[in-house]
Coordinates of C-alpha atoms and ligand atoms in Angstrom, one line a residue:
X114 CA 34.0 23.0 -24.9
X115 CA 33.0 24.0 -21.6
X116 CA 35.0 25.6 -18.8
X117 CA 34.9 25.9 -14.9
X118 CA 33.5 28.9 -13.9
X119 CA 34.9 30.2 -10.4
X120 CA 32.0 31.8 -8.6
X121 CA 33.9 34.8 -6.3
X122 CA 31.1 37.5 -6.0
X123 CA 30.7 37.8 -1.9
X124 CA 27.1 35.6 -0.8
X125 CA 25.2 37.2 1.4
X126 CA 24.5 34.9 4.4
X127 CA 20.8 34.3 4.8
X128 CA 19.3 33.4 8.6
X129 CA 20.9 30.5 10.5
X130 CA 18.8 27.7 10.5
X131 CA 18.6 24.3 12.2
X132 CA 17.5 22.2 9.3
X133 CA 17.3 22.8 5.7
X134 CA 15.4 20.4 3.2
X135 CA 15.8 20.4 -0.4
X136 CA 12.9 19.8 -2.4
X137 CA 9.1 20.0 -1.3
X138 CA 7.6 16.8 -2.8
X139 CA 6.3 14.2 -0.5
X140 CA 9.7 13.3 0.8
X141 CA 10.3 17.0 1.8
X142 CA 7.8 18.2 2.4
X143 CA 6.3 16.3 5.5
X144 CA 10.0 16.3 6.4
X145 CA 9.9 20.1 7.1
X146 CA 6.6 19.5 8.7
X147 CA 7.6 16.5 11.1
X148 CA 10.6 18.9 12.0
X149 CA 9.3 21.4 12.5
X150 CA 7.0 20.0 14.6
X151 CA 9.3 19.0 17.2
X152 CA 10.5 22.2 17.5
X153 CA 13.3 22.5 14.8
X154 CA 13.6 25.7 12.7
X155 CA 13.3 24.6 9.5
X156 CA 13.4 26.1 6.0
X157 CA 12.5 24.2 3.1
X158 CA 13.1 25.4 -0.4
X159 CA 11.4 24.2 -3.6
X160 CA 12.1 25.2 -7.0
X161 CA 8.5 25.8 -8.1
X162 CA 6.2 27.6 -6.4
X163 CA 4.1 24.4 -4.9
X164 CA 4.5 21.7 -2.4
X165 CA 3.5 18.0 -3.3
X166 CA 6.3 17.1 -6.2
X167 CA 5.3 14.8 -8.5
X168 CA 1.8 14.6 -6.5
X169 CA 1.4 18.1 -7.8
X170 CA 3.2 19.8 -10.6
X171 CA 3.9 16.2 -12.1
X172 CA 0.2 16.0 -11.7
X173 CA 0.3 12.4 -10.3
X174 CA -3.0 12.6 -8.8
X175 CA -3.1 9.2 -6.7
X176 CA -1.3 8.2 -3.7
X177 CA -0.2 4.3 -4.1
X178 CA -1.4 1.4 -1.9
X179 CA -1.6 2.3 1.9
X180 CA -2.7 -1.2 2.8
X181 CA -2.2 -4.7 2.3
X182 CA -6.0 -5.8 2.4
X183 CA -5.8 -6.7 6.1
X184 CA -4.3 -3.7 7.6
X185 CA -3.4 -0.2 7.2
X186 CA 0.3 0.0 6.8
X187 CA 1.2 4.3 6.7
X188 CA 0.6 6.2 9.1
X189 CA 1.9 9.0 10.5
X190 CA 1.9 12.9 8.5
X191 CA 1.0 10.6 5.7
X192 CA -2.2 9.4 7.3
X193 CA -3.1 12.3 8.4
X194 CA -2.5 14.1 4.8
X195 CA -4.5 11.3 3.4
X196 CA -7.5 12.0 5.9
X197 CA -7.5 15.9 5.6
X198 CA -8.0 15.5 2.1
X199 CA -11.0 13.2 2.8
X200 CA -12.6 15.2 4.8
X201 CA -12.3 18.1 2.7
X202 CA -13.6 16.5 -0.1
X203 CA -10.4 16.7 -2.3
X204 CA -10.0 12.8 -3.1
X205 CA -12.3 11.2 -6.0
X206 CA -15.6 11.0 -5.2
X207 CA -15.4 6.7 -5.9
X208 CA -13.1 6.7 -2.7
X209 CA -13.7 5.4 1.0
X210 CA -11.9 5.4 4.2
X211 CA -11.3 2.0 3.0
X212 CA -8.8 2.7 0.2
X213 CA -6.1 3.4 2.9
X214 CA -6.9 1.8 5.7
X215 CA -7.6 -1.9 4.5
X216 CA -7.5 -2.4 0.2
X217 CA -4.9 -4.5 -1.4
X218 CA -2.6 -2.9 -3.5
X219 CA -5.5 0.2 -4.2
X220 CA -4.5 3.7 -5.8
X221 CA -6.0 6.6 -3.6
X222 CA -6.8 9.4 -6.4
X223 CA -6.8 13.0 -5.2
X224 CA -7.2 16.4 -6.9
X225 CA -3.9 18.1 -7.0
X226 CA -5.2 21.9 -5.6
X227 CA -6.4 20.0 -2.6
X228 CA -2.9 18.3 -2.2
X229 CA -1.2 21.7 -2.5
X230 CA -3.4 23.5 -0.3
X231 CA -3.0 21.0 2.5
X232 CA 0.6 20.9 2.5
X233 CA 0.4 24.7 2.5
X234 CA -1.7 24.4 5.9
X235 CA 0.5 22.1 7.5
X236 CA 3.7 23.6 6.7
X237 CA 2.2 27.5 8.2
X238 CA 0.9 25.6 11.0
X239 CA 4.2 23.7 11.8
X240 CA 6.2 27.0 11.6
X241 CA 7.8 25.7 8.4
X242 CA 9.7 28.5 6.2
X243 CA 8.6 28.1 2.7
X244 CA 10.7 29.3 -0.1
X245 CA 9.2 28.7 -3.3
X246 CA 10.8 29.5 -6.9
X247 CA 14.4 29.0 -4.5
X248 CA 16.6 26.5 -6.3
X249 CA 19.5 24.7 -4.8
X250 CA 22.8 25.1 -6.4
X251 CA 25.5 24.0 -4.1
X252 CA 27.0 23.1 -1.1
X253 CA 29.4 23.9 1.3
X254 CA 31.1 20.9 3.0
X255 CA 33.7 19.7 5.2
X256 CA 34.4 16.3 5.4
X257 CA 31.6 14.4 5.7
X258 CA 29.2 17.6 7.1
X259 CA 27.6 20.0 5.8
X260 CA 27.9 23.6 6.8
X261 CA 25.6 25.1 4.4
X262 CA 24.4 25.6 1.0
X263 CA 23.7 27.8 -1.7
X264 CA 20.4 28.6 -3.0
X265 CA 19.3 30.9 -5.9
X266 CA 16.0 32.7 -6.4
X267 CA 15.0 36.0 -7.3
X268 CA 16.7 38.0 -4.8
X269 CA 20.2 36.4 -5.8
X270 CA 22.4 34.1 -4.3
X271 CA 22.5 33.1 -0.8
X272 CA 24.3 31.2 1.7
X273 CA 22.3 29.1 4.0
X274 CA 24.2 27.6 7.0
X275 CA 22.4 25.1 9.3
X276 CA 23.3 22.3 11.2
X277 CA 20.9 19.7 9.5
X278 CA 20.5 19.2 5.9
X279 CA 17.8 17.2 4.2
X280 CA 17.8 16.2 0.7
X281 CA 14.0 15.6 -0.9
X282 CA 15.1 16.5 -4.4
X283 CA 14.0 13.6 -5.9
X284 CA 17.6 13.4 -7.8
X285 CA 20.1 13.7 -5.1
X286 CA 20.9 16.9 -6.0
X287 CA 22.1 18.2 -2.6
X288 CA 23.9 14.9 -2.0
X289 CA 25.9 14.7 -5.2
X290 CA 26.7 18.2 -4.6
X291 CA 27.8 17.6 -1.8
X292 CA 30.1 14.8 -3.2
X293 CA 28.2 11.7 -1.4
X294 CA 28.6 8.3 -3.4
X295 CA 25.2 8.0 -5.6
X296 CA 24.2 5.9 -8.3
X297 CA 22.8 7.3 -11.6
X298 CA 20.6 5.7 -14.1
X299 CA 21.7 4.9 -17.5
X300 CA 25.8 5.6 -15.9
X301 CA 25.7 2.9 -13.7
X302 CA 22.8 0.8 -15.1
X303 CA 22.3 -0.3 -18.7
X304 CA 18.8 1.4 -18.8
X305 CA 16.8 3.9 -17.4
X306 CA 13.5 3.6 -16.8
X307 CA 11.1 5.9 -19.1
X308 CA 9.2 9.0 -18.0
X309 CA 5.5 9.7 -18.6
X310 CA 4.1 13.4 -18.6
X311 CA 0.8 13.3 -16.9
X312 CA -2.2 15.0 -17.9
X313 CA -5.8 16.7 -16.3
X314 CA -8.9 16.3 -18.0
X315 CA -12.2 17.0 -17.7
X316 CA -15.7 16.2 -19.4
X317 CA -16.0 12.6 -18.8
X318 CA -19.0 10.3 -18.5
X319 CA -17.9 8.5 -15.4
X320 CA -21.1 6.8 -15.3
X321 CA -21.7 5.6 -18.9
X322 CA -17.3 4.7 -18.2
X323 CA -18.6 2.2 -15.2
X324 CA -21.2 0.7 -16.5
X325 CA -18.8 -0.4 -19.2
X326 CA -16.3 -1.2 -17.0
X327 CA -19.2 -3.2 -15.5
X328 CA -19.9 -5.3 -18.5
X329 CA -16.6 -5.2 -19.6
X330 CA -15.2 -7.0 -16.4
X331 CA -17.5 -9.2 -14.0
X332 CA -17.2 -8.6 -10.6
X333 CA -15.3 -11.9 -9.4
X334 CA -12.7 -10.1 -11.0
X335 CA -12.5 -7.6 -8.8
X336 CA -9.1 -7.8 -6.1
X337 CA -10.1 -7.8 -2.4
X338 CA -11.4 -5.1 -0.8
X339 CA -12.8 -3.5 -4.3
X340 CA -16.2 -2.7 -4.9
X341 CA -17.7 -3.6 -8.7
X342 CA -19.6 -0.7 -8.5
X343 CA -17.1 2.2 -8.6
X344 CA -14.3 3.1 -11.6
X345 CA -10.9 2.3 -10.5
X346 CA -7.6 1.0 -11.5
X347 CA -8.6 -2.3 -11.6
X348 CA -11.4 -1.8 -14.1
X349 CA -10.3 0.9 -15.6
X350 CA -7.4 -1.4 -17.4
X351 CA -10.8 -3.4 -19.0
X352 CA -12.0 -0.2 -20.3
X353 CA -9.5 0.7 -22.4
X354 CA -7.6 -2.1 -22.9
X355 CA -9.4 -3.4 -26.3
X356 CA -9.8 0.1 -27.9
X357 CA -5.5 0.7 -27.1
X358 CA -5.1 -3.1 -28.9
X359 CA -7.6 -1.3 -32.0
X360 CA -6.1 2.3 -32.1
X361 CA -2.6 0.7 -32.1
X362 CA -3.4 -1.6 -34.8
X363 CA -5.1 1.5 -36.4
X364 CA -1.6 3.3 -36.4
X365 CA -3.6 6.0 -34.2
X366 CA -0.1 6.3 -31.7
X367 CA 3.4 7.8 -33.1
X368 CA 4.7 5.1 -30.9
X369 CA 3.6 1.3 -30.5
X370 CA 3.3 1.5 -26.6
X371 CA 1.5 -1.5 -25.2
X372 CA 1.3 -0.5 -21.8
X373 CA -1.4 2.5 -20.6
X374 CA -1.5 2.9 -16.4
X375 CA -4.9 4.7 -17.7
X376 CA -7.2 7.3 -16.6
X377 CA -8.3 7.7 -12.6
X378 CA -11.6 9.2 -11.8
X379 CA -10.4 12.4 -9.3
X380 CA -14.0 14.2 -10.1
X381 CA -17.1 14.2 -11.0
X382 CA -16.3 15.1 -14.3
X383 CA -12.7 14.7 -14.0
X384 CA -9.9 12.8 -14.9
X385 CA -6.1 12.3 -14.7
X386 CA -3.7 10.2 -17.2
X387 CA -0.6 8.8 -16.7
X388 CA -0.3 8.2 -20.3
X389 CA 2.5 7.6 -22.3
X390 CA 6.5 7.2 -22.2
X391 CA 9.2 9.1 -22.7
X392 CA 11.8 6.5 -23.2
X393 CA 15.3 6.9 -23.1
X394 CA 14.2 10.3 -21.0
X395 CA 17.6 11.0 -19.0
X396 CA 16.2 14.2 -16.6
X397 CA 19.8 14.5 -15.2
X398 CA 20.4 16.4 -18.4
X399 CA 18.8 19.6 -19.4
X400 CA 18.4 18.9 -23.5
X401 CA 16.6 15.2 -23.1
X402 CA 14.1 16.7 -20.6
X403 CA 13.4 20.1 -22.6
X404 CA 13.0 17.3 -25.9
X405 CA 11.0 15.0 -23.2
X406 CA 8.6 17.9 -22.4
X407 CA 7.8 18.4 -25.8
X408 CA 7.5 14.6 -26.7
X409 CA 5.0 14.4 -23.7
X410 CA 2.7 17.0 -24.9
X411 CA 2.5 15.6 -28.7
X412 CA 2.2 12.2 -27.1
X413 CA -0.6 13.5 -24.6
X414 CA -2.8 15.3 -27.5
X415 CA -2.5 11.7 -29.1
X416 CA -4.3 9.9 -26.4
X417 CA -6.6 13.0 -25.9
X418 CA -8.1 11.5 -29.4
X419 CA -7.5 8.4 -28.6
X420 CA -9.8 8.3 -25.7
X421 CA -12.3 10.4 -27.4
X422 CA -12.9 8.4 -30.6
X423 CA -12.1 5.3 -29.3
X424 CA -13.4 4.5 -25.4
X425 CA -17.0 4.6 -24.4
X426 CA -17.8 7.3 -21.5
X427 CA -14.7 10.0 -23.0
X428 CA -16.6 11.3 -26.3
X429 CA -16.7 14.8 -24.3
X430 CA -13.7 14.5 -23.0
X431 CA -11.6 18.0 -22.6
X432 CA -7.7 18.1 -22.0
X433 CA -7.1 20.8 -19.1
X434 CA -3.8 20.9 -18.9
X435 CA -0.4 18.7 -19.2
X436 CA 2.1 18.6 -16.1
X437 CA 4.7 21.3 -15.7
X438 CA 6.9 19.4 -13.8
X439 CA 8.2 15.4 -16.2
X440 CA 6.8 12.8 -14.4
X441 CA 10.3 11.4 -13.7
X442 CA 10.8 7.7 -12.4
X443 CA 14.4 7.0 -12.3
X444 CA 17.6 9.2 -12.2
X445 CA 20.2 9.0 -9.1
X446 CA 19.9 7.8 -5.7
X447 CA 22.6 7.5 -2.9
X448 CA 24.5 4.9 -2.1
X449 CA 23.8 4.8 1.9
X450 CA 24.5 3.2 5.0
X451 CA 22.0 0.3 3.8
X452 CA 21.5 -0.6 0.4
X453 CA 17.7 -2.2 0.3
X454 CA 17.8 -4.9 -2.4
X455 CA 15.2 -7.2 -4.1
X456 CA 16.3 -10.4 -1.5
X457 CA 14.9 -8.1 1.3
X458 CA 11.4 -7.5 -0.4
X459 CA 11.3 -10.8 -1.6
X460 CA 11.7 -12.3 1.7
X461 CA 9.3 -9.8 3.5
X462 CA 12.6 -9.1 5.6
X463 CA 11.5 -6.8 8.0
X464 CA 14.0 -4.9 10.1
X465 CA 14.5 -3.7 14.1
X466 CA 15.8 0.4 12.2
X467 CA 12.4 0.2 10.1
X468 CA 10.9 3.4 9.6
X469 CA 7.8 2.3 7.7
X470 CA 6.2 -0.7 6.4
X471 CA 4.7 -1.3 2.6
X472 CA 2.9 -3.8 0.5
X473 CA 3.6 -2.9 -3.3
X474 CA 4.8 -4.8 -6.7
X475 CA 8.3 -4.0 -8.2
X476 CA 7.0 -1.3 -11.2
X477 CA 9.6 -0.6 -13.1
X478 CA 7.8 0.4 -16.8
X479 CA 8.8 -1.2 -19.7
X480 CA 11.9 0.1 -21.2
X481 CA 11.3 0.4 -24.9
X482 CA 7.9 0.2 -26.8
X483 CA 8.4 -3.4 -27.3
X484 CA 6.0 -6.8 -26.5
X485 CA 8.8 -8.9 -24.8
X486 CA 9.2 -5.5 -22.5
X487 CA 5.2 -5.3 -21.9
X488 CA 5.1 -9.1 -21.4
X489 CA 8.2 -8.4 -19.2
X490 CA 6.4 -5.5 -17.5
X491 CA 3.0 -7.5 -17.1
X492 CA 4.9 -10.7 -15.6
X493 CA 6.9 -9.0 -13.3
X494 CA 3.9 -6.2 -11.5
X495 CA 1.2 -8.3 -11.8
X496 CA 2.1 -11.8 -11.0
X497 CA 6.3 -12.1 -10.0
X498 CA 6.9 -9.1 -7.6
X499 CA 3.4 -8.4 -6.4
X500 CA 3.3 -9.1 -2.3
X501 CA 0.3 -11.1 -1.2
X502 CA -2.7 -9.9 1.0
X503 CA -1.9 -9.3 4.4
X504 CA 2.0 -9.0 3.9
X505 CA 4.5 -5.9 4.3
X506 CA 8.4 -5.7 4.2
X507 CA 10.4 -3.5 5.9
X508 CA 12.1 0.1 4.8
X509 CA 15.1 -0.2 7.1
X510 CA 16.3 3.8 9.0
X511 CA 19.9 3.5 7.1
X512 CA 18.8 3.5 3.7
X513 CA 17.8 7.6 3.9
X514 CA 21.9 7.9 5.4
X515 CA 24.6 8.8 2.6
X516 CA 27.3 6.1 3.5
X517 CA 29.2 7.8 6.7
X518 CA 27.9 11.5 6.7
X519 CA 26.8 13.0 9.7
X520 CA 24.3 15.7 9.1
X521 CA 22.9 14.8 5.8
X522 CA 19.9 12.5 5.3
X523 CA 17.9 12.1 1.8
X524 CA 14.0 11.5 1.8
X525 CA 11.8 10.1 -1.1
X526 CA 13.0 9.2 -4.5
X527 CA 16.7 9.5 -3.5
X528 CA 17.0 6.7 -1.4
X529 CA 19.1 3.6 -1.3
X530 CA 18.3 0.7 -3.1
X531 CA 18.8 -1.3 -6.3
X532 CA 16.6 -1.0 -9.2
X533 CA 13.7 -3.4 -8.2
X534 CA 13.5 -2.4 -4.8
X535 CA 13.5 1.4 -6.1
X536 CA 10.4 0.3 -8.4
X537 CA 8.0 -0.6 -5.5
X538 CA 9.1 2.2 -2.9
X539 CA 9.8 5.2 -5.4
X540 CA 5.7 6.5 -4.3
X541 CA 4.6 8.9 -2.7
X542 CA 3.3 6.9 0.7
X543 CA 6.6 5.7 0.7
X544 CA 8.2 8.8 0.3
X545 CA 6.2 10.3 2.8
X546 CA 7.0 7.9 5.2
X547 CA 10.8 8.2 4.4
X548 CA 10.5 12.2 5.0
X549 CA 8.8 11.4 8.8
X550 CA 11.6 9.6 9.5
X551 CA 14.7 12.3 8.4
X552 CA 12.8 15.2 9.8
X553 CA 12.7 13.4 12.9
X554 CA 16.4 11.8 12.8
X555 CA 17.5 15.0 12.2
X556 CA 15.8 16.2 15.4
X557 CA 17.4 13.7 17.3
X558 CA 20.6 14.7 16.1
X559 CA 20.8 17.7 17.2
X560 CA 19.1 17.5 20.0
X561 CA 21.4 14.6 21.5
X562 CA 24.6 14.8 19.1
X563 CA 24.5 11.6 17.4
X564 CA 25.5 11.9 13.4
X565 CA 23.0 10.7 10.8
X566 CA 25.2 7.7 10.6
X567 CA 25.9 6.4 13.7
X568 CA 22.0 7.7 15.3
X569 CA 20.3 5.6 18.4
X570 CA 18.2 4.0 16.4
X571 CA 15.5 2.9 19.3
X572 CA 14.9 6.4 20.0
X573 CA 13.8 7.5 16.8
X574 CA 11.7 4.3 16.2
X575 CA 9.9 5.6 19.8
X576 CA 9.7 8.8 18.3
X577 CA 8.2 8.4 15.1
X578 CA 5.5 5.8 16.6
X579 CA 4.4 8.6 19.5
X580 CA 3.7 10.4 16.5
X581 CA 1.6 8.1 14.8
X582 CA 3.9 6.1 12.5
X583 CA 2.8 2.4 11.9
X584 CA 6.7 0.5 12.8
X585 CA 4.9 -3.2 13.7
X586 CA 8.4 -4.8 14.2
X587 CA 8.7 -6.8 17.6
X588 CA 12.7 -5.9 17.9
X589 CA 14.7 -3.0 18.5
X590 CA 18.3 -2.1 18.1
X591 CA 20.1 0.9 19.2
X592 CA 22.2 0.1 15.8
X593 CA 20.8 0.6 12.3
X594 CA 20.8 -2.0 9.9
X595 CA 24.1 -2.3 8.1
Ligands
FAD869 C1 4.5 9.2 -14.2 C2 4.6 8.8 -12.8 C3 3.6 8.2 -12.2 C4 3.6 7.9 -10.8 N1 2.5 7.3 -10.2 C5 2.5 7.2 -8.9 C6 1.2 6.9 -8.3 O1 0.2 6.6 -8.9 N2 1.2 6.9 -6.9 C7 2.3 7.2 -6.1 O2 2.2 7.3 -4.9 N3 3.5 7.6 -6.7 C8 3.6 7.6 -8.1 N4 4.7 8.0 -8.7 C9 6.0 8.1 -7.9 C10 6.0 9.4 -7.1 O3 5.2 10.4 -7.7 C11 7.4 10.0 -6.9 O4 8.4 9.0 -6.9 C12 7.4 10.7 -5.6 O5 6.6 11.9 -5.7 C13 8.7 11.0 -5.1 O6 8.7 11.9 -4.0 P1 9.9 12.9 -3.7 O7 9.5 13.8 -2.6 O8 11.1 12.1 -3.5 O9 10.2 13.7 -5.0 P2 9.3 14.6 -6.0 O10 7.9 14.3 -5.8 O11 9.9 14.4 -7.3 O12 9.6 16.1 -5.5 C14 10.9 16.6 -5.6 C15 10.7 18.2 -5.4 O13 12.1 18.7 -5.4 C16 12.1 19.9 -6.1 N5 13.5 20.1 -6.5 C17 14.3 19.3 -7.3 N6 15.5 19.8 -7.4 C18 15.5 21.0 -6.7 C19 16.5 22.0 -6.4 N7 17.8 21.9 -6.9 N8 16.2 23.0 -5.6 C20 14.9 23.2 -5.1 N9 13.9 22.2 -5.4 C21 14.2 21.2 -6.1 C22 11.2 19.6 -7.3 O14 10.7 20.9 -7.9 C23 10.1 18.8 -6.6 O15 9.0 19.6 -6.2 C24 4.7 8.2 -10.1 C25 5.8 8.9 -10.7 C26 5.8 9.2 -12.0 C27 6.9 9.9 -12.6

């Protein structure tokens, strides 16, 4: 049985610092940037020794829709990550200016060195502190602040005070150290969604792969916005869709999993899959991950062969590399100022506190290799939940506030909503967004006084649009929505 362990050894105290964010996924990272920026000094620490999260060492290599086939709905850092990459050539070669500024619900697939190398950029030009291989391991609180926390790396332990404290850690780490309400997966729900490990591969035929996809699936098919001519994810699901139903029936899989996200073109050559679940996957705890990882990798090898004997354009195909981060989908979040539930996104509700628009189906993966749960999955992303063309719904300032603290915010993963909201803003534009809007809350805060949970709310809207962020609602409020 295990026993407390009372940690006495003396800390050293690292620098002083105005904000520290935990985590450098999406969500964290352009909240160190955005911060820093505005003048803040800002340390962000990140267990591995990469920015981008999930967009990086998960290796999930495409940024979700940007735009509701009318408009462009992210802007800000976001945008401006999005079009750096562009320009220097890092997204698939199949993509256009197009995919973010105007598609309907259109995946944007990148190469992951180009993500990490562009959040390196903007983090030394921002005058961001970068700790990589630095974990997080507690907190020091009082009340409902934070004074500082404790981070671990190679030098030792450390003790970190600061006056502002993001949490981008994808799990609410920091926050549930901190002892902030939060909800976890599979504690306080009956399920928890699977994981998938995500794979790089190289050697494909992309060309002989579209002209199936061609054949395969006639143009009308095509959403708004998409051109027939160029693999993507809408075509991509006629590809391999027969050969799956064959190799299943075939008994090629360990596990009969109907449901394949599929392969996105991110080179020439090259390829990335999100392939695969790891069901039951519980990444709050150390065994079902390590047993996860290995799952992942068997599973991956299995659809290695399955693409190569069984999908036209992948007989060459040549697996690079698994992720070294689980892709991870669901584990805790905080319960904050604003819980954003399905009634909001199903009305469209926008709201005065809204730090970023989106236009993006409820995805929450099937549960269990089943058919009722594919037919469940299939109903509910591609007809049920999915927004129309040309609308957006609201992701409301109060949702990235742990109910009542004053210098804590979260960014990303970690925010507050139920389960089916969770499943449509989980990505990384979303994220993204989310992380904009703490770096820049928690500039305001210290800047004027005002606690995370009680912050003007019509300043930081003015703020985050002078730099860039797309926040379309006609009302303001000095209040956040509660
Ligand atoms: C299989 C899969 C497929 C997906 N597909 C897409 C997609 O196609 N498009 C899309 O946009 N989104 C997709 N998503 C969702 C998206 O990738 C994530 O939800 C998003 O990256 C969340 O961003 P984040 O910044 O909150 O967290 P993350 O990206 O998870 O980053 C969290 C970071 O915090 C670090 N960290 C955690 N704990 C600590 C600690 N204690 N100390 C220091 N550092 C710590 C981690 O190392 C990590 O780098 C997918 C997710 C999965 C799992």
């Amino acid at each position: 049985m295990a026993e407390t362990f009372n940690f006495t050894r003396d800390i050293p105290i690292d620098d002083e610092y105005d904000l520290v964010v935990a985590g450098g996924g999406p969500g964290g990272a352009v909240a160190a940037i955005s911060a820093a920026r505005l003048g803040l000094k800002t340390l962000l620490i990140e267990g591995t020794g990469t920015m981008g999260g999930m967009g990086t060492s998960g290796l999930v290599t495409a940024f979700d829709p940007m735009a509701n086939g009318e408009e462009g709905l992210v802007g800000g850092v976001m945008r401006e990550i999005v079009e750096t990459m562009y320009t220097r050539g890092f997204l698939g070669p199949q993509v256009t200016p197009d995919f973010w500024r105007v598609a309907y619900h259109r995946w944007t697939p990148f190469r992951p060195e180009g993500l990490k190398l562009i959040l390196d950029e903007f983090a030394i030009e921002a005058g961001v502190e970068v700790r990589f291989f630095t974990r997080l391991i507690d907190a020091d609180v009082d009340g409902h602040k934070v004074n500082g926390v404790i981070i671990n790396n190679i030098e030792g332990h450390k003790y970190v005070p600061a006056k502002a404290f993001i949490d981008a850690t994808g799990d609410a780490v920091l926050a549930d150290l901190c002892g902030a309400d939060c909800r976890e997966a599979g504690r306080d729900t009956d399920r928890i969604m699977p994981g998938s490990l995500c794979s790089l591969y190289s050697g494909i035929d992309w060309d002989r792969v579209l002209k199936e996809a061609a054949r395969a699936n006639p143009a009308t098919d095509a959403p708004k916005g998409t051109d027939p001519n160029k693999a993507d994810n809408w075509d991509k699901q006629k590809v391999h869709g027969e050969p799956l139903k064959r190799a299943l029936a075939d008994g090629h899989f360990t596990q009969y999993d109907r449901f394949l996200p599929g392969m996105f073109q991110v080179g020439n050559s090259m390829g990335n899959l999100n392939g695969g679940h790891i069901f039951n996957l519980n990444a709050l705890r150390t065994e079902s991950l390590s047993d996860g990882m290995m799952l992942g990798r068997k599973i991956a090898m299995e659809y290695t062969e399955f693409y190569k004997k069984y999908v036209p354009g992948f007989e060459g195909i040549e697996h690079a590399t698994t992720s070294s981060l689980m892709g991870v989908r669901e584990t805790r979040r905080i319960v904050g100022e604003y819980e954003l539930v399905y009634d909001d996104f199903a009305a469209r509700r926008e709201f005065p506190d809204q730090i970023g628009v989106f236009n993006k189906a409820v995805d929450i993966h099937p549960y269990e290799a089943s058919e009722q749960e594919f037919e469940r999955f299939m109903k509910e992303f591609r007809k049920e939940s999915r927004p129309a063309v040309g609308e957006r719904y609201g992701i409301p300032y109060s949702i990235l506030v742990p109910k009542g603290w004053t210098n804590l915010w979260v960014a990303g993963r970690c925010h507050s909503a139920d389960v089916q909201v969770h499943g449509s803003i989980r990505v990384m534009p979303a994220a993204a967004m989310m992380g904009q809007a703490a770096g820049t809350a928690a500039h305001q805060s210290i800047k004027t006084g005002q606690p995370a949970c009680d912050l003007d709310t019509q300043m930081l809207i003015e703020t985050l649009r002078d730099n860039g962020a797309y926040l379309p609602q006609n009302t303001s409020s000095k209040v956040m929505t509660r």
